[in-house]
Structures are given as C-alpha cells and as structure tokens.
Coordinates of C-alpha atoms and ligand atoms in Angstrom, one line a residue:
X26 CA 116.8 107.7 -81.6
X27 CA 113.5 106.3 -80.2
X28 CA 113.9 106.3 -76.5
X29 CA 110.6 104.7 -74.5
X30 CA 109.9 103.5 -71.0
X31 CA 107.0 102.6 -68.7
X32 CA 106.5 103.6 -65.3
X33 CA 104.1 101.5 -62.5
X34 CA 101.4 103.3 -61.5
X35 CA 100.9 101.2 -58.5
X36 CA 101.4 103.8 -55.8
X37 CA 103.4 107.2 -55.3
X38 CA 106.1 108.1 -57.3
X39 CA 109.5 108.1 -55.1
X40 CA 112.8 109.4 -55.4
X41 CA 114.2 106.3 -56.6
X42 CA 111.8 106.9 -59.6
X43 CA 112.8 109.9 -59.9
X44 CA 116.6 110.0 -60.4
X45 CA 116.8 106.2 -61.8
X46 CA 113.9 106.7 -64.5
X47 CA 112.0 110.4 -64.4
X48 CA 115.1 112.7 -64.7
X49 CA 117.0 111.0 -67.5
X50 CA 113.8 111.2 -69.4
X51 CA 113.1 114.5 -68.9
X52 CA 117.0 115.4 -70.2
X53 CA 116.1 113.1 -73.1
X54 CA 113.4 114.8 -73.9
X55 CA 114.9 117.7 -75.9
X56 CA 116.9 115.5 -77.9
X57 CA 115.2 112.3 -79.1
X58 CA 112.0 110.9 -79.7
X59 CA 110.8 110.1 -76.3
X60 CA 107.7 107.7 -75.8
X61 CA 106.4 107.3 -72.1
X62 CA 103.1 105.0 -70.8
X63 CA 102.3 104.4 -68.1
X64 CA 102.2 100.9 -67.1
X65 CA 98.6 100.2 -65.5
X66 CA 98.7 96.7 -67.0
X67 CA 101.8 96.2 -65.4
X68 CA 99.9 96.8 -62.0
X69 CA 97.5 93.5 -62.2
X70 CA 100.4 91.4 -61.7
X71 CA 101.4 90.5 -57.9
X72 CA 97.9 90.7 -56.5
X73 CA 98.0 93.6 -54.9
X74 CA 94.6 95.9 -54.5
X75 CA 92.8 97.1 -57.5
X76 CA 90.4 99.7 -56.1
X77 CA 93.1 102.6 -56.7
X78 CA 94.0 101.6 -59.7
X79 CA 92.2 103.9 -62.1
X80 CA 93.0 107.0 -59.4
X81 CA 96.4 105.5 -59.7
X82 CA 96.6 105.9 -63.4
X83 CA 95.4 109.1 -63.9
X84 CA 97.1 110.2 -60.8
X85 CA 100.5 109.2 -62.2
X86 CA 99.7 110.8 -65.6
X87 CA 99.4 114.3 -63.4
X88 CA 102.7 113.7 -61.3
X89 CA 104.2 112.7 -64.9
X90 CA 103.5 116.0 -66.6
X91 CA 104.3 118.3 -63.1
X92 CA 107.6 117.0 -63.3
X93 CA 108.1 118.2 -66.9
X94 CA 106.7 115.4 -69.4
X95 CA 105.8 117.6 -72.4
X96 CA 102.9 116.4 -74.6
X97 CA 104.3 118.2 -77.3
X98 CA 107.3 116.6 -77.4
X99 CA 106.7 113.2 -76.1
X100 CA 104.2 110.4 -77.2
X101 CA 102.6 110.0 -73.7
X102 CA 99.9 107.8 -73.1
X103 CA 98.7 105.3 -70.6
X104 CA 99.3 101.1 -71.7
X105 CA 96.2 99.9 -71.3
X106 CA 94.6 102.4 -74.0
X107 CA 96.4 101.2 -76.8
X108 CA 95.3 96.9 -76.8
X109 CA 97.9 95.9 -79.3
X110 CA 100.1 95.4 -76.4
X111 CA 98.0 92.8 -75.2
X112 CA 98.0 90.8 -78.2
X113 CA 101.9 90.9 -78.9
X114 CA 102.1 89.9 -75.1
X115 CA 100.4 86.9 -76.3
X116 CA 102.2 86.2 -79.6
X117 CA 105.7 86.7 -78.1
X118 CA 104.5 84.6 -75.4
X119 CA 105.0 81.4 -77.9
X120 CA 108.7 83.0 -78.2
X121 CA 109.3 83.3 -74.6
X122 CA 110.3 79.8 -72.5
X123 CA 109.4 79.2 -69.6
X124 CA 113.2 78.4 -67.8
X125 CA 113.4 82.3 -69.3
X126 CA 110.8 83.3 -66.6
X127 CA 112.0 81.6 -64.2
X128 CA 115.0 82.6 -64.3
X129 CA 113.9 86.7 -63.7
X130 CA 115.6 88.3 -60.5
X131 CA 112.6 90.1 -59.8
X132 CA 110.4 87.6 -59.9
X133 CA 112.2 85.4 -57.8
X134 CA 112.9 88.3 -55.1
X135 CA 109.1 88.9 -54.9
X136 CA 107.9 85.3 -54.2
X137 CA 110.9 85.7 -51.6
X138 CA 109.3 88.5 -50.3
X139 CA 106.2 86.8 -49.4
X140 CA 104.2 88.1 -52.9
X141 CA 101.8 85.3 -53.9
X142 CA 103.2 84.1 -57.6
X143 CA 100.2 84.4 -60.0
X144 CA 101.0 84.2 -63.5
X145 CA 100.5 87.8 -63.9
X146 CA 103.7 88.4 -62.0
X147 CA 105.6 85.3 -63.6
X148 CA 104.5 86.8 -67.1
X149 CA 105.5 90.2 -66.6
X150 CA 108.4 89.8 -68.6
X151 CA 106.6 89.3 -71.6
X152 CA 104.3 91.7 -71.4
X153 CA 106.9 94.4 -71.0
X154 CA 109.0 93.2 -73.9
X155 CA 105.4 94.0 -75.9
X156 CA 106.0 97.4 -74.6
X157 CA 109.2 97.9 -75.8
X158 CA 109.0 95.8 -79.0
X159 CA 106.1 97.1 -80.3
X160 CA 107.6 100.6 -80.6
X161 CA 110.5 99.6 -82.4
X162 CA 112.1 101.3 -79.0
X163 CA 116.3 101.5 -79.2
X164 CA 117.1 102.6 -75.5
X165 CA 115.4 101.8 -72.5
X166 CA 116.1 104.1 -69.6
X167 CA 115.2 101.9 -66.7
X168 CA 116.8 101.2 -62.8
X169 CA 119.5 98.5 -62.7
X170 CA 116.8 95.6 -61.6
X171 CA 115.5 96.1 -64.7
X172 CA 118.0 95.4 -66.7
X173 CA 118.0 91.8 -66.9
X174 CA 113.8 92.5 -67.9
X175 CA 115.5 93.9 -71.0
X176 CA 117.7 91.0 -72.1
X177 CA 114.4 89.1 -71.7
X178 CA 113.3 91.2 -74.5
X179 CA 116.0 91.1 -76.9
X180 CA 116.1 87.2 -76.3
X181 CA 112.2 87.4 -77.1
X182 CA 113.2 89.3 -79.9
X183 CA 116.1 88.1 -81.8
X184 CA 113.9 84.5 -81.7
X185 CA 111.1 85.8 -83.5
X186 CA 113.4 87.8 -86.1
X187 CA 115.0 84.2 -86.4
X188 CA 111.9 83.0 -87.6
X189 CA 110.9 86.0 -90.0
X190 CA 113.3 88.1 -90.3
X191 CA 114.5 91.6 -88.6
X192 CA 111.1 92.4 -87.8
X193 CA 111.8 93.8 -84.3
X194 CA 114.8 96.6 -82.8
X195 CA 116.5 94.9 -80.4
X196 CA 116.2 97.9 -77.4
X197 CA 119.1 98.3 -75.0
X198 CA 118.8 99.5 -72.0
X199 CA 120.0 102.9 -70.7
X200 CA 121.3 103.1 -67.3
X201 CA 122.0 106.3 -65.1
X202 CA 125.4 104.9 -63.3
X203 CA 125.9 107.2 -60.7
X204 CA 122.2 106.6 -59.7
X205 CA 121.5 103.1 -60.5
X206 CA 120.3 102.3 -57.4
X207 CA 118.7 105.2 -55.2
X208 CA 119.0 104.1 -51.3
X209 CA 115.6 104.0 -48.6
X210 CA 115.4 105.5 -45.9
X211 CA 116.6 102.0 -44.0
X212 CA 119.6 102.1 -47.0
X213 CA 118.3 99.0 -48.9
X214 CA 116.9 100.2 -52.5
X215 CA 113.8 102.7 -52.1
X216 CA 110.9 100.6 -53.6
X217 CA 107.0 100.6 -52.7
X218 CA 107.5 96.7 -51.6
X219 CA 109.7 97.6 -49.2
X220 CA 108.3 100.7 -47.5
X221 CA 111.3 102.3 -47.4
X222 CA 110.6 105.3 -49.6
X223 CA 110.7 108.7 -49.7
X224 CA 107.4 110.3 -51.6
X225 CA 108.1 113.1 -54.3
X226 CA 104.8 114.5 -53.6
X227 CA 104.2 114.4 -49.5
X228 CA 103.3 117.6 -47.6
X229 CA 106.1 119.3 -45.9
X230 CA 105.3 118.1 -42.2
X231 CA 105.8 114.8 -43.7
X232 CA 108.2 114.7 -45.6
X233 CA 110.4 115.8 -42.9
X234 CA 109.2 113.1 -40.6
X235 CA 109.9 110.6 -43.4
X236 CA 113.8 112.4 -43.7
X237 CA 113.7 111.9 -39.8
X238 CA 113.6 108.1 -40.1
X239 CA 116.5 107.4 -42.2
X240 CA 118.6 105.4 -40.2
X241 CA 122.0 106.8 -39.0
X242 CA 124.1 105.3 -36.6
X243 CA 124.2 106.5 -33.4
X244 CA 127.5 108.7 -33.1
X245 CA 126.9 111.5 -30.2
X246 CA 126.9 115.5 -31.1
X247 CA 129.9 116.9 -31.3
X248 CA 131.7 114.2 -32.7
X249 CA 132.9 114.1 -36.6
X250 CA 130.0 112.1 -38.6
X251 CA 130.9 109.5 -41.1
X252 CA 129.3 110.4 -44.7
X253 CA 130.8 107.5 -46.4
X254 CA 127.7 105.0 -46.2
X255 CA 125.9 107.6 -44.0
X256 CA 121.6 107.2 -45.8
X257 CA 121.1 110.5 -45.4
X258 CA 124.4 111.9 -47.8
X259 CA 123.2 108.9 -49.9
X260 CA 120.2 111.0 -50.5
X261 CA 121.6 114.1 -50.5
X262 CA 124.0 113.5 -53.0
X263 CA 121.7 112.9 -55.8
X264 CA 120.3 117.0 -55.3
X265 CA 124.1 118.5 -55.8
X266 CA 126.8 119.2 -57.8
X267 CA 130.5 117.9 -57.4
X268 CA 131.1 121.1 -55.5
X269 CA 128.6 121.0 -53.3
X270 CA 129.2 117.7 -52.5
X271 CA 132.4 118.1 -51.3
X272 CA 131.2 120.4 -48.7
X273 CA 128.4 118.4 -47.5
X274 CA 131.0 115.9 -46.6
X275 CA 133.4 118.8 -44.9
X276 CA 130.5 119.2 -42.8
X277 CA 130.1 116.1 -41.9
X278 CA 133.4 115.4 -40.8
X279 CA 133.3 119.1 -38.9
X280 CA 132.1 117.4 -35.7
X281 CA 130.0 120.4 -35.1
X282 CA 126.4 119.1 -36.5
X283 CA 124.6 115.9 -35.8
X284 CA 122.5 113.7 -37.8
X285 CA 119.2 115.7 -37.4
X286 CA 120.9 118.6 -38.5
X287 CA 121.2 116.7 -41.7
X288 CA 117.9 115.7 -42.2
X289 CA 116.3 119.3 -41.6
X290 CA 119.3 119.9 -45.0
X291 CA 117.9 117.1 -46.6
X292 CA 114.3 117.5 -46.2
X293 CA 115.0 121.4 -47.3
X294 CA 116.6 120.3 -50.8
X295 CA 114.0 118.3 -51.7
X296 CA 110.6 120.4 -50.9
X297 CA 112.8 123.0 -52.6
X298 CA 113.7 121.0 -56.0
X299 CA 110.2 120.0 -56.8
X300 CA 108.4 123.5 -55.7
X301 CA 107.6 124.4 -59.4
X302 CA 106.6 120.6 -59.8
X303 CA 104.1 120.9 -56.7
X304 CA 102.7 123.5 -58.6
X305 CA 101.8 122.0 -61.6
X306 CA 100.2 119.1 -59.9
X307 CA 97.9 121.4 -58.3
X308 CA 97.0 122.9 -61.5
X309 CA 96.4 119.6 -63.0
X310 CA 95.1 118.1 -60.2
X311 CA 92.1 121.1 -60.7
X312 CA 92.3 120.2 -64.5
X313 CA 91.7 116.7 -64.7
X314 CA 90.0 116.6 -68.0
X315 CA 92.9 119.0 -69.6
X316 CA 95.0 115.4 -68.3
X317 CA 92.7 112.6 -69.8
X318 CA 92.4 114.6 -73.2
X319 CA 96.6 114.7 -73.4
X320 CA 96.4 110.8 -72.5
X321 CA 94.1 110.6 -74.9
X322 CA 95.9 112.0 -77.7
X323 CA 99.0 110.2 -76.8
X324 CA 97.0 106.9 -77.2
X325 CA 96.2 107.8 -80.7
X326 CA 99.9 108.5 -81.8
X327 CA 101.1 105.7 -79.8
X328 CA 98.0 103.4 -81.5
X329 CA 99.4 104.4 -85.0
X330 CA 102.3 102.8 -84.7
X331 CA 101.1 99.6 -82.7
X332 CA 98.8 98.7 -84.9
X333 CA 100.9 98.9 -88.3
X334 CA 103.3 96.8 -86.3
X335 CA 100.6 94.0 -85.1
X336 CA 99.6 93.9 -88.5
X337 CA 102.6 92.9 -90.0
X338 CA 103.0 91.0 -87.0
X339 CA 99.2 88.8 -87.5
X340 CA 100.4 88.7 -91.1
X341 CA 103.6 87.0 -90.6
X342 CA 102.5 84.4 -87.8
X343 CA 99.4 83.7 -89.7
X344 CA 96.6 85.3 -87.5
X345 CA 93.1 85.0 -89.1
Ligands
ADP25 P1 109.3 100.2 -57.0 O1 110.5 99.4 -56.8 O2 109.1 101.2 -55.9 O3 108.0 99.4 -57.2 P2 109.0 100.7 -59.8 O4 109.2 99.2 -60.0 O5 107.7 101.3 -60.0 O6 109.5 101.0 -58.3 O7 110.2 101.4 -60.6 C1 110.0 102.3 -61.7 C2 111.3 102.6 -62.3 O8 112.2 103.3 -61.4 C3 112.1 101.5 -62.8 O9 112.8 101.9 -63.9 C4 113.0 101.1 -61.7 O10 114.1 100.4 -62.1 C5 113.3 102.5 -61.2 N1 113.6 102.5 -59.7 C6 112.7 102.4 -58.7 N2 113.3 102.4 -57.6 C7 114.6 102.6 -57.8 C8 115.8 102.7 -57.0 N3 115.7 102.7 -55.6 N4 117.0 102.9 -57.6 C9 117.1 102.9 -58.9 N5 116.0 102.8 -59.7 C10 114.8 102.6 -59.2

C-alpha cells in the first residue's frame, strides 16, 4: 500500500503534529511504502513571512529524520524539488470549481481568523490534491481538519478519470481516532495560528514554562482535581498506556497534588520521550549537508514517478 503525506514547514513542529501526523507515519513505516515531502509550497499561501522559509525547510527535513523518518525506507523529499506538482496543480485546477473552494473549512476558518485571503490560500486545495494524486497515493494519514482537503481530491480526481479514464487512485484518508485532534495549551486544537502550542523541540526551561501555562481551573490544593476535560491529562494522555492512564486519573482525584504538580509530570514525559530525538537533531543539525544530499535523493525517486505520471497526464489533456 502507498501511504504519503506532507507536512508544513511553516514554523516548529508541535505535538499536535506529532501524534496526529508524525507517529502514525513512523509505525507505517515498517510496513508499507511510505512517501513524505515536505510542503514548502504549501507555506506561500496565507501571506505569512518568507524570510525563514528556506531555514524552515531544511530545518523541518532535520526534525523529520530525528524523529525516526528513514531514508532507506521512505521516499523523503521536499515539494518544491520535484515541479511536476506545480503543473498538475494547474491542470487539475480546470477540474476543480470554484463553489469546491469555497466551500473548504479551513479556508473559511482562516479568513475568520483575520488571515488576508490571497488566492494562494483559496487554491491550497488543489495544490495538495497534486500532491497526493500525482503519487498514485491510497492513504493519507492527516489530522481531522484535513479530511475534508481529501474529499477535495477524490472529487478532483474521480472528474478527471470521468474524462479519461482511471487515470488517478482515489487516496483516502487515514485518521488516528483517539488523537484526531491534539488539545493547546488554552484546550482549543494546538496549531501555529493559534499560538497555543507546545514545541517538540524547546529547551527544557521552556518547555516547562510552556506546560506551566495550560490553563486549569482554579480548584485549591488539597482538593480532588477533575481530569475529565482537565488540558493538562489531555496532554498527558497521548504519552501513556491504558494502564498508566488509569493512574494518572487516580491521582488526580487523590486530592493530594495540585495542578502544578501535574505540569512538572507533564513537562517530564515529554523531554523524556523525545531525548533520543534531541539527539539526532543535534547530529544533523552539525551535518547539514549529510540532510540536503538525503533530500536530494528523495527528490530523484519521488521525480521518477511524477514525471511518468505528468506525461501521460500532458498526453491525455493535449499539452504541447
Ligand atoms: P498547524 O495547525 O499548527 O498549522 P499543520 O497545518 O502544519 O499544523 O498540521 C500538519 C499536520 O498535523 C496535519 O495533518 C494536521 O491535520 C495535523 N495536526 C496539526 N495540529 C493538530 C492537532 N492539534 N490535532 C490533530 N492534528 C493536528
């Protein structure tokens, strides 16, 4: 099974990343053919600030690999070094309508959120289902908000297969359930837009400051804590087993610890989870031309494909 997804490389990568989109990738990994990009196009929609956006990239191809991406195993290349993608983009765009657009969650919660629409960010859609259709790509692991991105695709899709045939998979997408949507430290969904997250990569001091701002209500010490919608067990939870669940929440109902108790717990599981990760990124980060030569190579599998596809593609739509 060809498994494939994109991650942003707009910013650091968070723990909503992580669980939602990192981890079952990583599992995948061993068992299927995994292809992961990252998706530097991606970042030119929405305006934001360009000047990082090569550190970005490369920077996100390190963090990638110290948390267990394995050349060897997985095509792993960054988007903007294989072009097809920008001319499928522009071919399925004819296949794309514009009510589809405008009907996209995402795009509609941005421009809520104050992010000036440019037609980057209105396009998006399109450009992902490029992505995923160029690679003939059957599952998708992506967050829950993305899922609606991916019906854009097959819609994309089965239109242009209407026209000439089964040229493209129709992908599905592949959803961790139990982590669908990872919680912020203010208990809306951890994204960058919303400032709410919690960095893989921070330095210990900071990282417990960040664990230190989840907001808790204000029961007093010595009083039983509530760990049913309680942001910091929300967290938690995602770093233990069934077990050790169970006496997280004992604890909390003990009525002998208080929130910051919790946090100290919380900010302990995580430096201690990505330790071996840290690691790596320090090795790469000291070996950054080890990291463009595995993008490189990556991009030259990845091209292979993409460019028998966009020529059957051309041929079919009658590109000169
Ligand atoms: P952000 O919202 O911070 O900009 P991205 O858009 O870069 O995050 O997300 C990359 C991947 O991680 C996507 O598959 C997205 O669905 C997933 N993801 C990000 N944040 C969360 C979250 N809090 N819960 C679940 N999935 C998430």
């Amino acid at each position: 099974m060809r498994v494939l997804t994109g991650i942003q490389s707009s910013g650091k990568l968070h723990l909503g990343n992580y669980f939602a989109a990192i981890k079952p990738m990583l599992d995948m990994q061993e068992e299927h053919e995994l292809f992961v990009f990252i998706a530097n196009y991606h970042a030119l929609s929405g305006g934001a600030d360009l000047k990082e956006l090569r550190a970005n990239t490369l920077e996100a191809a390190v963090d990638f690999l110290s948390l267990g991406i394995d050349p060897n195993k997985t095509v792993f290349w960054a988007q903007s070094r294989v072009k097809e993608v920008l001319e499928l983009y522009w071919v399925l765009s004819r296949y794309t309508p514009v009510g589809l657009l405008e009907r996209a969650h995402s795009y509609k919660d941005k421009i809520t959120k104050g992010i000036a629409p440019n037609h980057a960010l209105f396009s998006y859609p399109v450009l992902m289902a490029a992505d995923i259709l160029l690679y003939d790509a059957q599952k998708v692991p992506v967050g829950k908000d993305q899922i609606q991105h991916l019906e854009m695709t097959r819609d994309i899709a089965i239109k242009f297969n209407n026209e000439y045939g089964e040229i493209f998979t129709l992908p599905e997408a592949l959803v961790e359930e139990s982590v669908a949507t990872v919680p912020g430290i203010d208990g809306a969904k951890m994204s960058k837009s919303y400032k709410n997250t919690i960095d893989i990569f921070m330095e210990e001091k900071a990282l417990q400051k960040r664990c230190n701002k989840i907001i808790t209500d204000s029961t007093p010490l010595g009083e039983p804590l509530e760990w049913e919608g309680n942001n910091v067990y929300a967290i938690a939870k995602l770093f233990l087993d069934k077990e050790q669940q169970l006496e997280l929440q004992a604890d909390y109902k003990s009525g002998t610890k208080g929130h910051g108790h919790f946090k100290k717990y919380l900010k302990e599981l995580i430096w201690d989870y990505f330790k071996e990760a840290r690691e790596k990124r320090e090795y790469y980060l000291n070996h950054m031309d080890e990291v463009e030569t595995i993008l490189e190579e990556g991009a030259q599998k990845a091209k292979a494909i993409a460019s028998k596809k966009m020529e059957q593609v051309r041929d079919l739509v009658g590109i000169y």
